[in-house]
Amino acid sequence: MGLFLVSGIVSPALVMMTTWSGAFSFELGMLIQPVDVALNLCAWLAVTGALVLVARALRDPARQQVLPAPR
């Protein structure tokens, strides 16, 4: 979730910074785009993984029980 917020905040800020520099902005923007796509993909994978873990925990609460100590 934090990665999703970082990718949503950092990538527009980088794009805005690069648009002020004229012709250089297009080249830098082309470098930022794959990074933005990778950050968004990682964010969606993290959110999906967290939802899967929550769904598994809610579906099978017996799996969360602590085993008794050995004697």
mmCIF file with all atom_site columns, C-alpha atoms in Angstrom:
data_model
loop_
_atom_site.group_PDB
_atom_site.id
_atom_site.type_symbol
_atom_site.label_atom_id
_atom_site.label_alt_id
_atom_site.label_comp_id
_atom_site.label_asym_id
_atom_site.label_entity_id
_atom_site.label_seq_id
_atom_site.pdbx_PDB_ins_code
_atom_site.Cartn_x
_atom_site.Cartn_y
_atom_site.Cartn_z
_atom_site.occupancy
_atom_site.B_iso_or_equiv
_atom_site.pdbx_formal_charge
_atom_site.auth_seq_id
_atom_site.auth_comp_id
_atom_site.auth_asym_id
_atom_site.auth_atom_id
_atom_site.pdbx_PDB_model_num
ATOM 1  C CA . MET A 1 1  ? 0.000   0.000   0.000   1.00 0.00 ? 1  MET A CA 1
ATOM 2  C CA . GLY A 1 2  ? 2.853   2.347   0.797   1.00 0.00 ? 2  GLY A CA 1
ATOM 3  C CA . LEU A 1 3  ? 4.467   1.599   -2.554  1.00 0.00 ? 3  LEU A CA 1
ATOM 4  C CA . PHE A 1 4  ? 1.211   2.499   -4.289  1.00 0.00 ? 4  PHE A CA 1
ATOM 5  C CA . LEU A 1 5  ? 1.183   5.851   -2.506  1.00 0.00 ? 5  LEU A CA 1
ATOM 6  C CA . VAL A 1 6  ? 4.840   6.457   -3.340  1.00 0.00 ? 6  VAL A CA 1
ATOM 7  C CA . SER A 1 7  ? 4.292   5.671   -7.030  1.00 0.00 ? 7  SER A CA 1
ATOM 8  C CA . GLY A 1 8  ? 1.213   7.897   -7.121  1.00 0.00 ? 8  GLY A CA 1
ATOM 9  C CA . ILE A 1 9  ? 3.033   10.844  -5.539  1.00 0.00 ? 9  ILE A CA 1
ATOM 10 C CA . VAL A 1 10 ? 6.583   10.556  -6.889  1.00 0.00 ? 10 VAL A CA 1
ATOM 11 C CA . SER A 1 11 ? 5.912   9.873   -10.572 1.00 0.00 ? 11 SER A CA 1
ATOM 12 C CA . PRO A 1 12 ? 3.708   12.964  -11.218 1.00 0.00 ? 12 PRO A CA 1
ATOM 13 C CA . ALA A 1 13 ? 6.236   15.086  -9.329  1.00 0.00 ? 13 ALA A CA 1
ATOM 14 C CA . LEU A 1 14 ? 9.064   13.783  -11.521 1.00 0.00 ? 14 LEU A CA 1
ATOM 15 C CA . VAL A 1 15 ? 7.048   14.368  -14.683 1.00 0.00 ? 15 VAL A CA 1
ATOM 16 C CA . MET A 1 16 ? 6.229   17.931  -13.585 1.00 0.00 ? 16 MET A CA 1
ATOM 17 C CA . MET A 1 17 ? 9.901   18.599  -12.832 1.00 0.00 ? 17 MET A CA 1
ATOM 18 C CA . THR A 1 18 ? 10.965  17.325  -16.248 1.00 0.00 ? 18 THR A CA 1
ATOM 19 C CA . THR A 1 19 ? 8.411   19.367  -18.216 1.00 0.00 ? 19 THR A CA 1
ATOM 20 C CA . TRP A 1 20 ? 10.128  22.587  -17.085 1.00 0.00 ? 20 TRP A CA 1
ATOM 21 C CA . SER A 1 21 ? 13.391  21.694  -18.804 1.00 0.00 ? 21 SER A CA 1
ATOM 22 C CA . GLY A 1 22 ? 12.296  21.895  -22.463 1.00 0.00 ? 22 GLY A CA 1
ATOM 23 C CA . ALA A 1 23 ? 13.653  19.366  -24.961 1.00 0.00 ? 23 ALA A CA 1
ATOM 24 C CA . PHE A 1 24 ? 15.354  17.361  -22.223 1.00 0.00 ? 24 PHE A CA 1
ATOM 25 C CA . SER A 1 25 ? 11.960  16.682  -20.652 1.00 0.00 ? 25 SER A CA 1
ATOM 26 C CA . PHE A 1 26 ? 10.850  14.303  -23.412 1.00 0.00 ? 26 PHE A CA 1
ATOM 27 C CA . GLU A 1 27 ? 13.934  12.103  -23.032 1.00 0.00 ? 27 GLU A CA 1
ATOM 28 C CA . LEU A 1 28 ? 13.704  12.043  -19.255 1.00 0.00 ? 28 LEU A CA 1
ATOM 29 C CA . GLY A 1 29 ? 9.967   11.409  -19.460 1.00 0.00 ? 29 GLY A CA 1
ATOM 30 C CA . MET A 1 30 ? 10.659  8.372   -21.631 1.00 0.00 ? 30 MET A CA 1
ATOM 31 C CA . LEU A 1 31 ? 13.003  7.094   -18.921 1.00 0.00 ? 31 LEU A CA 1
ATOM 32 C CA . ILE A 1 32 ? 10.475  7.711   -16.153 1.00 0.00 ? 32 ILE A CA 1
ATOM 33 C CA . GLN A 1 33 ? 7.573   5.957   -17.875 1.00 0.00 ? 33 GLN A CA 1
ATOM 34 C CA . PRO A 1 34 ? 8.937   2.369   -17.490 1.00 0.00 ? 34 PRO A CA 1
ATOM 35 C CA . VAL A 1 35 ? 9.785   3.109   -13.853 1.00 0.00 ? 35 VAL A CA 1
ATOM 36 C CA . ASP A 1 36 ? 6.242   4.367   -13.297 1.00 0.00 ? 36 ASP A CA 1
ATOM 37 C CA . VAL A 1 37 ? 4.789   1.252   -14.904 1.00 0.00 ? 37 VAL A CA 1
ATOM 38 C CA . ALA A 1 38 ? 7.037   -0.965  -12.775 1.00 0.00 ? 38 ALA A CA 1
ATOM 39 C CA . LEU A 1 39 ? 6.066   0.860   -9.569  1.00 0.00 ? 39 LEU A CA 1
ATOM 40 C CA . ASN A 1 40 ? 2.377   0.566   -10.396 1.00 0.00 ? 40 ASN A CA 1
ATOM 41 C CA . LEU A 1 41 ? 2.757   -3.143  -11.166 1.00 0.00 ? 41 LEU A CA 1
ATOM 42 C CA . CYS A 1 42 ? 4.573   -3.718  -7.864  1.00 0.00 ? 42 CYS A CA 1
ATOM 43 C CA . ALA A 1 43 ? 1.886   -1.769  -6.039  1.00 0.00 ? 43 ALA A CA 1
ATOM 44 C CA . TRP A 1 44 ? -0.931  -3.813  -7.551  1.00 0.00 ? 44 TRP A CA 1
ATOM 45 C CA . LEU A 1 45 ? 0.909   -7.061  -6.791  1.00 0.00 ? 45 LEU A CA 1
ATOM 46 C CA . ALA A 1 46 ? 1.436   -5.975  -3.173  1.00 0.00 ? 46 ALA A CA 1
ATOM 47 C CA . VAL A 1 47 ? -2.230  -5.019  -2.749  1.00 0.00 ? 47 VAL A CA 1
ATOM 48 C CA . THR A 1 48 ? -3.385  -8.266  -4.364  1.00 0.00 ? 48 THR A CA 1
ATOM 49 C CA . GLY A 1 49 ? -1.051  -10.305 -2.166  1.00 0.00 ? 49 GLY A CA 1
ATOM 50 C CA . ALA A 1 50 ? -2.282  -8.559  0.967   1.00 0.00 ? 50 ALA A CA 1
ATOM 51 C CA . LEU A 1 51 ? -5.901  -9.210  -0.007  1.00 0.00 ? 51 LEU A CA 1
ATOM 52 C CA . VAL A 1 52 ? -5.132  -12.887 -0.615  1.00 0.00 ? 52 VAL A CA 1
ATOM 53 C CA . LEU A 1 53 ? -3.491  -13.190 2.812   1.00 0.00 ? 53 LEU A CA 1
ATOM 54 C CA . VAL A 1 54 ? -6.459  -11.514 4.514   1.00 0.00 ? 54 VAL A CA 1
ATOM 55 C CA . ALA A 1 55 ? -8.914  -13.744 2.640   1.00 0.00 ? 55 ALA A CA 1
ATOM 56 C CA . ARG A 1 56 ? -7.005  -16.877 3.667   1.00 0.00 ? 56 ARG A CA 1
ATOM 57 C CA . ALA A 1 57 ? -6.881  -15.783 7.303   1.00 0.00 ? 57 ALA A CA 1
ATOM 58 C CA . LEU A 1 58 ? -10.609 -15.050 7.357   1.00 0.00 ? 58 LEU A CA 1
ATOM 59 C CA . ARG A 1 59 ? -11.510 -18.283 5.586   1.00 0.00 ? 59 ARG A CA 1
ATOM 60 C CA . ASP A 1 60 ? -9.532  -20.612 7.862   1.00 0.00 ? 60 ASP A CA 1
ATOM 61 C CA . PRO A 1 61 ? -9.116  -19.151 11.374  1.00 0.00 ? 61 PRO A CA 1
ATOM 62 C CA . ALA A 1 62 ? -7.990  -22.572 12.702  1.00 0.00 ? 62 ALA A CA 1
ATOM 63 C CA . ARG A 1 63 ? -4.758  -22.120 10.769  1.00 0.00 ? 63 ARG A CA 1
ATOM 64 C CA . GLN A 1 64 ? -3.907  -19.129 12.967  1.00 0.00 ? 64 GLN A CA 1
ATOM 65 C CA . GLN A 1 65 ? -3.979  -21.088 16.261  1.00 0.00 ? 65 GLN A CA 1
ATOM 66 C CA . VAL A 1 66 ? -0.754  -21.456 18.217  1.00 0.00 ? 66 VAL A CA 1
ATOM 67 C CA . LEU A 1 67 ? 0.382   -25.045 18.706  1.00 0.00 ? 67 LEU A CA 1
ATOM 68 C CA . PRO A 1 68 ? 0.731   -26.283 22.299  1.00 0.00 ? 68 PRO A CA 1
ATOM 69 C CA . ALA A 1 69 ? 4.240   -26.410 23.736  1.00 0.00 ? 69 ALA A CA 1
ATOM 70 C CA . PRO A 1 70 ? 5.936   -29.834 23.585  1.00 0.00 ? 70 PRO A CA 1
ATOM 71 C CA . ARG A 1 71 ? 6.219   -31.727 26.870  1.00 0.00 ? 71 ARG A CA 1
#
